[in-house]
C-alpha cells in the first residue's frame, strides 16, 4: 500500500520535482491541466487535475496551490460534428500548414510547453486563426500564465470561438475552437486574471499574428488607393 510522504521536503527535493515535471511536459507535450503523474511535494499529494503552470511555484513556497477549474458549460453539452461556415479540403490544409499546425488544428493535438512561437511573444497586434484568418485575440489581453502556452483573458468577439465539453484523458475540460472553420485552438479555464477571471490556454500552432504596425500600413495604403481613385474620377469629369 502506498503511503503519502509526511514531513517537510528539502528544498533540493522540491526543485528536483519541479525540474522533472517541466522536463516531462516538454518532452511529452503534456498539458499541466491534464497532468501526467501524482507528485509528492511539501508533505502532501497533489492530484494531476490540481496541477497547473501556476502551481509549479507553490512547490517551493508555503502558499496553497491554486485550484484548477475548467469553465462550466450547460449540462448535456458535448462535442459533436458540425458544419462550419468556412471549410477547406484536407489536401489543401496539409500543404498550407506545417505538420504541427495541422496536428493541433485538425487532430486536436497539443504542442510542447514553452516551445511555441508565441509563448513569449510581446509584440502589439492581433492573433488570428492560422487556418482561416479570423481575428481571435488582441495582444492587450495576453498575459504570462507560466503554463508554457499563450494565454489570454478575453476574446476580441465572443462569437469568434465555440466552446465544447472535452472528456479526453478521463477528465472534463472546455475545448476552444474557431467558430468559422472549427480549428482546435486549446482550452478555457477559470483561473485567469481580472477582470474576466478566464484563461484561454491556446496553442501557438493554431495562431497567426498581424502586428499593429503592419495593420496600420495596410489601412493607410488602402485609404490612399481609394482617395487616388476618387481624384482620378474627378479629373476625368
Coordinates of C-alpha atoms in Angstrom, one line a residue:
X1 CA 0.0 0.0 0.0
X2 CA 1.3 3.4 -0.9
X3 CA 1.5 6.0 1.8
X4 CA 1.8 9.8 1.4
X5 CA 5.2 11.2 2.4
X6 CA 4.9 13.3 5.5
X7 CA 7.1 16.0 6.9
X8 CA 8.9 18.8 5.1
X9 CA 10.7 18.0 2.0
X10 CA 14.1 19.6 1.4
X11 CA 14.5 22.5 -1.0
X12 CA 16.6 20.3 -3.2
X13 CA 13.8 17.7 -3.5
X14 CA 11.3 20.3 -4.4
X15 CA 13.5 21.8 -7.0
X16 CA 14.1 18.4 -8.5
X17 CA 10.4 17.7 -8.6
X18 CA 9.8 21.0 -10.5
X19 CA 12.7 20.3 -12.9
X20 CA 11.4 16.8 -13.6
X21 CA 7.8 18.0 -14.1
X22 CA 8.9 20.7 -16.6
X23 CA 11.1 18.2 -18.5
X24 CA 8.2 15.8 -18.7
X25 CA 5.8 18.4 -20.0
X26 CA 8.4 19.5 -22.6
X27 CA 9.3 16.0 -23.9
X28 CA 5.8 14.5 -23.9
X29 CA 3.8 17.7 -24.8
X30 CA 1.6 17.1 -21.8
X31 CA -0.6 19.9 -20.6
X32 CA -0.3 20.8 -16.9
X33 CA -4.1 20.7 -16.8
X34 CA -4.1 17.1 -17.9
X35 CA -1.4 16.1 -15.5
X36 CA 1.0 13.1 -16.1
X37 CA 1.5 11.8 -12.5
X38 CA 0.7 12.2 -8.9
X39 CA 3.6 14.2 -7.4
X40 CA 4.6 14.1 -3.8
X41 CA 5.6 17.5 -2.6
X42 CA 5.5 19.6 0.6
X43 CA 4.3 16.5 2.5
X44 CA 1.0 16.2 0.6
X45 CA -0.2 14.6 -2.5
X46 CA -1.1 16.9 -5.4
X47 CA -3.6 15.3 -7.8
X48 CA -3.0 15.7 -11.6
X49 CA -6.1 17.8 -12.0
X50 CA -4.9 20.3 -9.4
X51 CA -1.6 20.9 -11.1
X52 CA -1.2 23.9 -13.4
X53 CA 1.6 26.2 -14.6
X54 CA 0.7 28.5 -11.7
X55 CA 1.1 25.7 -9.1
X56 CA 4.7 24.9 -10.0
X57 CA 5.7 27.9 -8.0
X58 CA 3.8 26.6 -5.0
X59 CA 6.1 23.5 -4.8
X60 CA 8.9 25.7 -3.4
X61 CA 6.7 28.1 -1.3
X62 CA 4.4 27.8 1.7
X63 CA 1.3 29.1 0.0
X64 CA -1.5 26.8 -1.1
X65 CA -1.8 25.7 -4.7
X66 CA -4.3 27.3 -7.0
X67 CA -7.3 25.1 -7.8
X68 CA -7.5 24.5 -11.5
X69 CA -11.1 24.7 -12.7
X70 CA -12.4 24.4 -16.2
X71 CA -15.2 26.7 -17.2
X72 CA -18.7 25.2 -17.0
X73 CA -21.0 24.6 -19.9
X74 CA -24.7 23.8 -19.8
X75 CA -25.5 20.3 -18.7
X76 CA -25.5 17.8 -21.6
X77 CA -23.3 19.9 -23.8
X78 CA -20.7 17.9 -25.8
X79 CA -18.5 18.0 -28.9
X80 CA -20.5 17.0 -31.9
X81 CA -19.7 17.1 -35.6
X82 CA -20.8 20.4 -37.1
X83 CA -20.8 22.1 -40.4
X84 CA -18.7 25.2 -40.1
X85 CA -19.2 28.4 -42.1
X86 CA -15.8 28.0 -43.7
X87 CA -14.2 24.7 -44.8
X88 CA -11.0 23.7 -46.6
X89 CA -10.1 20.4 -48.3
X90 CA -7.7 18.4 -46.1
X91 CA -5.3 18.1 -49.0
X92 CA -5.0 21.9 -49.1
X93 CA -4.5 22.2 -45.4
X94 CA -1.8 19.5 -45.4
X95 CA 0.1 21.6 -48.0
X96 CA -0.6 25.0 -46.5
X97 CA 0.0 24.2 -42.8
X98 CA 3.1 22.9 -41.1
X99 CA 2.9 19.4 -39.6
X100 CA 2.4 20.8 -36.1
X101 CA -0.2 23.3 -37.2
X102 CA -2.2 20.5 -38.9
X103 CA -1.8 18.2 -36.0
X104 CA -3.1 20.8 -33.5
X105 CA -5.9 22.4 -35.5
X106 CA -7.2 19.3 -37.4
X107 CA -6.3 16.4 -35.0
X108 CA -6.8 18.3 -31.7
X109 CA -3.1 17.9 -30.8
X110 CA -1.1 19.8 -28.2
X111 CA 2.3 21.4 -28.8
X112 CA 5.1 21.1 -26.2
X113 CA 5.0 23.6 -23.4
X114 CA 7.3 26.7 -23.8
X115 CA 8.1 25.6 -27.4
X116 CA 5.5 27.5 -29.3
X117 CA 6.3 30.6 -31.4
X118 CA 4.0 32.9 -29.4
X119 CA 4.6 31.6 -25.9
X120 CA 6.8 34.6 -25.0
X121 CA 5.6 36.9 -27.8
X122 CA 5.3 40.6 -26.7
X123 CA 4.6 42.5 -29.9
X124 CA 1.4 44.5 -30.2
X125 CA -1.2 43.3 -32.7
X126 CA -3.9 40.7 -33.3
X127 CA -3.8 37.0 -33.1
X128 CA -5.8 35.2 -35.8
X129 CA -6.8 31.7 -36.6
X130 CA -4.0 30.1 -38.6
X131 CA -6.4 28.2 -40.8
X132 CA -9.0 30.8 -41.8
X133 CA -7.6 34.1 -40.6
X134 CA -10.4 35.0 -38.2
X135 CA -9.4 37.6 -35.6
X136 CA -9.4 35.9 -32.2
X137 CA -7.3 37.7 -29.5
X138 CA -5.8 41.2 -29.0
X139 CA -2.2 41.4 -27.6
X140 CA -3.8 43.7 -25.0
X141 CA -5.4 40.6 -23.3
X142 CA -2.3 38.4 -23.5
X143 CA -0.6 37.6 -20.1
X144 CA 2.1 35.3 -18.8
X145 CA 0.3 32.4 -17.1
X146 CA 3.5 30.4 -16.5
X147 CA 1.9 27.4 -18.2
X148 CA 4.1 27.5 -21.3
X149 CA 1.3 28.2 -23.7
X150 CA 0.0 31.6 -25.0
X151 CA -2.7 32.7 -22.6
X152 CA -5.4 35.4 -22.9
X153 CA -8.1 36.6 -20.5
X154 CA -10.6 37.8 -23.1
X155 CA -11.7 37.5 -26.7
X156 CA -11.9 40.2 -29.4
X157 CA -15.5 39.0 -30.1
X158 CA -17.4 36.5 -28.0
X159 CA -18.8 34.7 -31.1
X160 CA -15.3 34.1 -32.6
X161 CA -14.8 31.0 -30.5
X162 CA -17.0 28.0 -29.9
X163 CA -16.9 26.2 -26.5
X164 CA -17.5 22.4 -26.2
X165 CA -17.1 19.9 -23.5
X166 CA -13.9 17.8 -23.8
X167 CA -13.8 14.5 -21.8
X168 CA -10.5 13.2 -23.1
X169 CA -7.8 11.9 -20.7
X170 CA -10.5 10.9 -18.3
X171 CA -11.3 14.4 -17.2
X172 CA -13.6 17.3 -18.0
X173 CA -12.3 20.4 -19.7
X174 CA -13.7 23.0 -22.1
X175 CA -12.3 23.0 -25.6
X176 CA -12.0 26.2 -27.7
X177 CA -12.4 26.0 -31.4
X178 CA -12.6 28.7 -34.2
X179 CA -16.2 29.4 -34.8
X180 CA -15.6 29.9 -38.5
X181 CA -13.6 26.8 -39.5
X182 CA -13.7 24.6 -36.5
X183 CA -9.9 24.6 -35.9
X184 CA -8.9 23.3 -32.5
X185 CA -7.3 26.1 -30.5
X186 CA -6.8 25.0 -26.9
X187 CA -8.9 25.0 -23.7
X188 CA -10.6 27.5 -21.4
X189 CA -10.0 27.6 -17.6
X190 CA -11.4 29.7 -14.7
X191 CA -8.0 30.6 -13.2
X192 CA -7.2 33.7 -15.2
X193 CA -6.7 37.3 -14.0
X194 CA -9.2 40.1 -13.6
X195 CA -11.5 41.4 -14.9
X196 CA -12.7 38.2 -16.6
X197 CA -11.1 35.5 -14.5
X198 CA -10.7 33.4 -17.6
X199 CA -7.6 31.8 -19.1
X200 CA -7.8 30.9 -22.8
X201 CA -4.9 28.5 -23.0
X202 CA -4.1 28.4 -26.7
X203 CA -1.5 26.5 -28.9
X204 CA 0.9 28.8 -30.8
X205 CA 0.5 26.4 -33.7
X206 CA -3.2 27.4 -34.0
X207 CA -2.4 31.1 -34.3
X208 CA -1.1 33.6 -36.8
X209 CA -0.2 37.1 -35.9
X210 CA -0.8 40.5 -37.5
X211 CA 1.3 43.3 -36.0
X212 CA -0.2 46.6 -35.2
X213 CA 2.2 48.4 -37.5
X214 CA 1.5 46.2 -40.5
X215 CA -2.2 46.6 -40.0
X216 CA -1.8 50.4 -39.9
X217 CA 0.3 50.3 -43.1
X218 CA -2.3 48.2 -44.9
X219 CA -5.1 50.5 -43.9
X220 CA -3.1 53.6 -44.9
X221 CA -2.3 52.1 -48.3
X222 CA -5.9 51.1 -48.9
X223 CA -7.1 54.6 -48.0
X224 CA -4.5 56.2 -50.3
X225 CA -5.6 54.0 -53.2
X226 CA -9.3 54.8 -52.6
X227 CA -8.5 58.6 -52.5
X228 CA -6.5 58.4 -55.7
X229 CA -9.3 56.6 -57.4
X230 CA -11.8 59.3 -56.5
X231 CA -9.5 62.1 -57.6
X232 CA -8.9 60.4 -60.9
X233 CA -12.6 60.3 -61.4
X234 CA -13.0 64.0 -60.8
X235 CA -10.2 64.8 -63.2
X236 CA -11.8 62.9 -65.9
X237 CA -15.1 64.7 -65.4

